[in-house]
Each structure stands twice: as C-alpha cells, then as structure tokens.
Amino acid sequence: MLFRQLFDAESCTYTYLMADLDVREAILVDPVKKQVARDFKLLTELDLSLRYCLETHVHGDHITGATQLRAATGCLVIVPNHALVSFAERHIDRYIDHGEVVTLGDITVEALATPGHTNSHMAYLVNGDGDSFDWPARVLSGDALLIRGCGRTDLQSGDAGKLYDSVTQQLFTLPDYTEVYPGHDYRGHSVSTISEEKQWNPRFAGRSRSEFIEFMQQLDLPDPKKTMEAAPVNQQGVNQQNGRSIVTV
Ligand SMILES: [Fe+2]
C-alpha cells in the first residue's frame, strides 16, 4: 500500500493519497482545488489511476479539487450523506453513511460518522484491522480531531456537544496504536496516535462534555480566510469565478 500525505500551505490542508500498487489504482481524500495540478502530476508520475475522491466534509476554508479531478480522470466522487444541497447532486457519484466501506485492492476505508465540526462530517478508518508496522491502522480524522486540537464548531453546522461525543465515542474508542492523520495542521505536526491524543489533546483530556462546550464557546475565533468563498461553493456546488460555472463539492 502506498500512503502519502500532501500539504496545501495556504489553507494548511492535508490531502491523502492511498494506492494499491498491485492494481495501480488510487484514492484521494480531501483534494484541494488549487493543488489539482500537483495531484494529477503525482498520479501520472507514480503510474496510478485515480478511482475515488472522498470528502470528509463540506470545507469552510478551501475549495475542493474533486470536481476537476473527476473531469480529468473519471474518478468517482464520494461525499458524506446529507452534505450537499440538491442541485450539486449530478456531480456526486455516491453518498457514504456511517459504517459503509470503500475498498480498493487491499485497502479498506470505513466511514465513521463524526459530526460536530459540520453536521455530516465523516472520518475514514483505513485498514482498521491492521496492527503491524508495515500495515498500521490509520484514521483520517478530517476536522473532527486535529493534533492537540480540533475543528471549530462555531461555523456552518457546527455543534460542540456533538463534536465531543464524536471524538470521545467514535475516535478515542479506536485502538490506542491507531495513527491519526488530520485534515489540517497549523503547528507543523503531521501524524499522531489515538493514545497520544487521549493523553495530550488539551481540548479533550480531562474535560467533561459541558466543560468542552463552554471552552469552544469562548474561543471567539476569526473567520477563516476563505470561509465566505469556500463554504457556499463547496456546499452549493457553483463557482462563478472567471465568469464560468464550475461545480464543486
Ligand atoms: Fe473544515
């Protein structure tokens, strides 16, 4: 299995490339529109066919690259159920619910409903039965769980209580050795483990549900740079930039 973590410096977003090297097919999770050329070039250089683009949620801080990658490669776009309004539906190939699995060769990707940052957010558990150094279980935690942090809950359809339940009941119940790969990082981290986050994540360690809700409410965060642009585009599916209608997810 090939596993790559790719970074967009403007939005501090991680995109994940996973591929089965026997069948030479790949999955991209949370591609960024501005990085489509980079991702397409890498796929070409590695001689990989893109089969699926998965989204963890409707992003508020960057525009997805899934639609452009779909047009360029014929890949299937898969998004969490209930993530989108109706008129973008013709650009979505499949909705995914909690517990559903996408398979590609030896790779299994299981959706874990983790609402709270948005109401339809999914984390993806990759090879959840893996327990060796060569084949570790990984969770792509999206914006539900960041390394020593978590996604904000004051925008879009955020709900701090739901996020606390998602992290403590869906993610912190995974085996301790499960590697955590977040959707963003702003401090230079790239990977953590469930064990580490249970012990050292300051938003959750030692905090009750009500204490977490109170903490999130007093954060008073500024709007992210691209929220006004990205959230409506990603949710509704139309980008009017450059005088063209580009449907995104
Ligand atoms: Fe987000």
mmCIF file with all atom_site columns, N, CA, C and O in Angstrom, residues 220-242:
data_model
loop_
_atom_site.group_PDB
_atom_site.id
_atom_site.type_symbol
_atom_site.label_atom_id
_atom_site.label_alt_id
_atom_site.label_comp_id
_atom_site.label_asym_id
_atom_site.label_entity_id
_atom_site.label_seq_id
_atom_site.pdbx_PDB_ins_code
_atom_site.Cartn_x
_atom_site.Cartn_y
_atom_site.Cartn_z
_atom_site.occupancy
_atom_site.B_iso_or_equiv
_atom_site.pdbx_formal_charge
_atom_site.auth_seq_id
_atom_site.auth_comp_id
_atom_site.auth_asym_id
_atom_site.auth_atom_id
_atom_site.pdbx_PDB_model_num
ATOM 1  N N  . ASP A 1 220 ? -13.922 32.478 20.397  1.00 0.00 ? 220 ASP A N  1
ATOM 2  C CA . ASP A 1 220 ? -14.018 33.747 19.667  1.00 0.00 ? 220 ASP A CA 1
ATOM 3  C C  . ASP A 1 220 ? -13.009 33.807 18.522  1.00 0.00 ? 220 ASP A C  1
ATOM 4  O O  . ASP A 1 220 ? -12.181 34.722 18.432  1.00 0.00 ? 220 ASP A O  1
ATOM 5  N N  . LEU A 1 221 ? -13.085 32.822 17.617  1.00 0.00 ? 221 LEU A N  1
ATOM 6  C CA . LEU A 1 221 ? -12.126 32.709 16.519  1.00 0.00 ? 221 LEU A CA 1
ATOM 7  C C  . LEU A 1 221 ? -12.481 33.658 15.380  1.00 0.00 ? 221 LEU A C  1
ATOM 8  O O  . LEU A 1 221 ? -13.653 33.910 15.123  1.00 0.00 ? 221 LEU A O  1
ATOM 9  N N  . PRO A 1 222 ? -11.469 34.178 14.677  1.00 0.00 ? 222 PRO A N  1
ATOM 10 C CA . PRO A 1 222 ? -11.757 34.986 13.478  1.00 0.00 ? 222 PRO A CA 1
ATOM 11 C C  . PRO A 1 222 ? -12.263 34.091 12.364  1.00 0.00 ? 222 PRO A C  1
ATOM 12 O O  . PRO A 1 222 ? -12.015 32.874 12.359  1.00 0.00 ? 222 PRO A O  1
ATOM 13 N N  . ASP A 1 223 ? -12.967 34.684 11.375  1.00 0.00 ? 223 ASP A N  1
ATOM 14 C CA . ASP A 1 223 ? -13.382 33.901 10.214  1.00 0.00 ? 223 ASP A CA 1
ATOM 15 C C  . ASP A 1 223 ? -12.151 33.420 9.477   1.00 0.00 ? 223 ASP A C  1
ATOM 16 O O  . ASP A 1 223 ? -11.200 34.173 9.287   1.00 0.00 ? 223 ASP A O  1
ATOM 17 N N  . PRO A 1 224 ? -12.139 32.145 9.038   1.00 0.00 ? 224 PRO A N  1
ATOM 18 C CA . PRO A 1 224 ? -11.009 31.689 8.235   1.00 0.00 ? 224 PRO A CA 1
ATOM 19 C C  . PRO A 1 224 ? -10.974 32.451 6.923   1.00 0.00 ? 224 PRO A C  1
ATOM 20 O O  . PRO A 1 224 ? -11.998 32.937 6.440   1.00 0.00 ? 224 PRO A O  1
ATOM 21 N N  . LYS A 1 225 ? -9.766  32.540 6.345   1.00 0.00 ? 225 LYS A N  1
ATOM 22 C CA . LYS A 1 225 ? -9.547  33.378 5.162   1.00 0.00 ? 225 LYS A CA 1
ATOM 23 C C  . LYS A 1 225 ? -10.554 33.125 4.056   1.00 0.00 ? 225 LYS A C  1
ATOM 24 O O  . LYS A 1 225 ? -10.993 34.018 3.377   1.00 0.00 ? 225 LYS A O  1
ATOM 25 N N  . LYS A 1 226 ? -10.930 31.877 3.866   1.00 0.00 ? 226 LYS A N  1
ATOM 26 C CA . LYS A 1 226 ? -11.730 31.550 2.688   1.00 0.00 ? 226 LYS A CA 1
ATOM 27 C C  . LYS A 1 226 ? -13.152 31.146 3.025   1.00 0.00 ? 226 LYS A C  1
ATOM 28 O O  . LYS A 1 226 ? -13.864 30.657 2.156   1.00 0.00 ? 226 LYS A O  1
ATOM 29 N N  . THR A 1 227 ? -13.582 31.324 4.254   1.00 0.00 ? 227 THR A N  1
ATOM 30 C CA . THR A 1 227 ? -14.907 30.817 4.602   1.00 0.00 ? 227 THR A CA 1
ATOM 31 C C  . THR A 1 227 ? -15.998 31.371 3.701   1.00 0.00 ? 227 THR A C  1
ATOM 32 O O  . THR A 1 227 ? -16.852 30.640 3.212   1.00 0.00 ? 227 THR A O  1
ATOM 33 N N  . MET A 1 228 ? -15.961 32.686 3.467   1.00 0.00 ? 228 MET A N  1
ATOM 34 C CA . MET A 1 228 ? -17.044 33.295 2.710   1.00 0.00 ? 228 MET A CA 1
ATOM 35 C C  . MET A 1 228 ? -17.066 32.785 1.269   1.00 0.00 ? 228 MET A C  1
ATOM 36 O O  . MET A 1 228 ? -18.094 32.738 0.625   1.00 0.00 ? 228 MET A O  1
ATOM 37 N N  . GLU A 1 229 ? -15.894 32.402 0.771   1.00 0.00 ? 229 GLU A N  1
ATOM 38 C CA . GLU A 1 229 ? -15.823 31.899 -0.602  1.00 0.00 ? 229 GLU A CA 1
ATOM 39 C C  . GLU A 1 229 ? -16.073 30.396 -0.649  1.00 0.00 ? 229 GLU A C  1
ATOM 40 O O  . GLU A 1 229 ? -16.860 29.903 -1.441  1.00 0.00 ? 229 GLU A O  1
ATOM 41 N N  . ALA A 1 230 ? -15.397 29.656 0.235   1.00 0.00 ? 230 ALA A N  1
ATOM 42 C CA . ALA A 1 230 ? -15.365 28.204 0.077   1.00 0.00 ? 230 ALA A CA 1
ATOM 43 C C  . ALA A 1 230 ? -16.629 27.500 0.553   1.00 0.00 ? 230 ALA A C  1
ATOM 44 O O  . ALA A 1 230 ? -17.108 26.585 -0.112  1.00 0.00 ? 230 ALA A O  1
ATOM 45 N N  . ALA A 1 231 ? -17.171 27.903 1.678   1.00 0.00 ? 231 ALA A N  1
ATOM 46 C CA . ALA A 1 231 ? -18.309 27.139 2.200   1.00 0.00 ? 231 ALA A CA 1
ATOM 47 C C  . ALA A 1 231 ? -19.509 27.158 1.262   1.00 0.00 ? 231 ALA A C  1
ATOM 48 O O  . ALA A 1 231 ? -20.072 26.105 0.952   1.00 0.00 ? 231 ALA A O  1
ATOM 49 N N  . PRO A 1 232 ? -19.916 28.350 0.747   1.00 0.00 ? 232 PRO A N  1
ATOM 50 C CA . PRO A 1 232 ? -21.045 28.317 -0.190  1.00 0.00 ? 232 PRO A CA 1
ATOM 51 C C  . PRO A 1 232 ? -20.716 27.542 -1.463  1.00 0.00 ? 232 PRO A C  1
ATOM 52 O O  . PRO A 1 232 ? -21.562 26.822 -2.002  1.00 0.00 ? 232 PRO A O  1
ATOM 53 N N  . VAL A 1 233 ? -19.494 27.675 -1.961  1.00 0.00 ? 233 VAL A N  1
ATOM 54 C CA . VAL A 1 233 ? -19.115 26.966 -3.189  1.00 0.00 ? 233 VAL A CA 1
ATOM 55 C C  . VAL A 1 233 ? -19.138 25.469 -2.952  1.00 0.00 ? 233 VAL A C  1
ATOM 56 O O  . VAL A 1 233 ? -19.725 24.695 -3.721  1.00 0.00 ? 233 VAL A O  1
ATOM 57 N N  . ASN A 1 234 ? -18.520 25.019 -1.878  1.00 0.00 ? 234 ASN A N  1
ATOM 58 C CA . ASN A 1 234 ? -18.442 23.590 -1.630  1.00 0.00 ? 234 ASN A CA 1
ATOM 59 C C  . ASN A 1 234 ? -19.800 22.987 -1.325  1.00 0.00 ? 234 ASN A C  1
ATOM 60 O O  . ASN A 1 234 ? -20.078 21.840 -1.657  1.00 0.00 ? 234 ASN A O  1
ATOM 61 N N  . GLN A 1 235 ? -20.665 23.755 -0.690  1.00 0.00 ? 235 GLN A N  1
ATOM 62 C CA . GLN A 1 235 ? -21.957 23.204 -0.310  1.00 0.00 ? 235 GLN A CA 1
ATOM 63 C C  . GLN A 1 235 ? -22.954 23.239 -1.463  1.00 0.00 ? 235 GLN A C  1
ATOM 64 O O  . GLN A 1 235 ? -23.673 22.276 -1.681  1.00 0.00 ? 235 GLN A O  1
ATOM 65 N N  . GLN A 1 236 ? -22.954 24.350 -2.193  1.00 0.00 ? 236 GLN A N  1
ATOM 66 C CA . GLN A 1 236 ? -23.976 24.501 -3.210  1.00 0.00 ? 236 GLN A CA 1
ATOM 67 C C  . GLN A 1 236 ? -23.507 24.060 -4.579  1.00 0.00 ? 236 GLN A C  1
ATOM 68 O O  . GLN A 1 236 ? -24.311 23.767 -5.447  1.00 0.00 ? 236 GLN A O  1
ATOM 69 N N  . GLY A 1 237 ? -22.182 24.053 -4.777  1.00 0.00 ? 237 GLY A N  1
ATOM 70 C CA . GLY A 1 237 ? -21.676 23.447 -5.989  1.00 0.00 ? 237 GLY A CA 1
ATOM 71 C C  . GLY A 1 237 ? -21.470 24.372 -7.160  1.00 0.00 ? 237 GLY A C  1
ATOM 72 O O  . GLY A 1 237 ? -21.230 23.911 -8.261  1.00 0.00 ? 237 GLY A O  1
ATOM 73 N N  . VAL A 1 238 ? -21.529 25.687 -6.983  1.00 0.00 ? 238 VAL A N  1
ATOM 74 C CA . VAL A 1 238 ? -21.325 26.553 -8.131  1.00 0.00 ? 238 VAL A CA 1
ATOM 75 C C  . VAL A 1 238 ? -20.257 27.583 -7.814  1.00 0.00 ? 238 VAL A C  1
ATOM 76 O O  . VAL A 1 238 ? -20.318 28.271 -6.809  1.00 0.00 ? 238 VAL A O  1
ATOM 77 N N  . ASN A 1 239 ? -19.267 27.677 -8.666  1.00 0.00 ? 239 ASN A N  1
ATOM 78 C CA . ASN A 1 239 ? -18.232 28.685 -8.541  1.00 0.00 ? 239 ASN A CA 1
ATOM 79 C C  . ASN A 1 239 ? -18.335 29.619 -9.740  1.00 0.00 ? 239 ASN A C  1
ATOM 80 O O  . ASN A 1 239 ? -18.127 29.207 -10.868 1.00 0.00 ? 239 ASN A O  1
ATOM 81 N N  . GLN A 1 240 ? -18.663 30.862 -9.472  1.00 0.00 ? 240 GLN A N  1
ATOM 82 C CA . GLN A 1 240 ? -18.871 31.807 -10.563 1.00 0.00 ? 240 GLN A CA 1
ATOM 83 C C  . GLN A 1 240 ? -17.588 32.531 -10.946 1.00 0.00 ? 240 GLN A C  1
ATOM 84 O O  . GLN A 1 240 ? -17.614 33.440 -11.756 1.00 0.00 ? 240 GLN A O  1
ATOM 85 N N  . GLN A 1 241 ? -16.460 32.161 -10.345 1.00 0.00 ? 241 GLN A N  1
ATOM 86 C CA . GLN A 1 241 ? -15.224 32.854 -10.663 1.00 0.00 ? 241 GLN A CA 1
ATOM 87 C C  . GLN A 1 241 ? -14.883 32.720 -12.133 1.00 0.00 ? 241 GLN A C  1
ATOM 88 O O  . GLN A 1 241 ? -15.157 31.707 -12.755 1.00 0.00 ? 241 GLN A O  1
ATOM 89 N N  . ASN A 1 242 ? -14.250 33.759 -12.660 1.00 0.00 ? 242 ASN A N  1
ATOM 90 C CA . ASN A 1 242 ? -13.801 33.795 -14.059 1.00 0.00 ? 242 ASN A CA 1
ATOM 91 C C  . ASN A 1 242 ? -14.967 33.671 -15.029 1.00 0.00 ? 242 ASN A C  1
ATOM 92 O O  . ASN A 1 242 ? -14.782 33.274 -16.177 1.00 0.00 ? 242 ASN A O  1
#
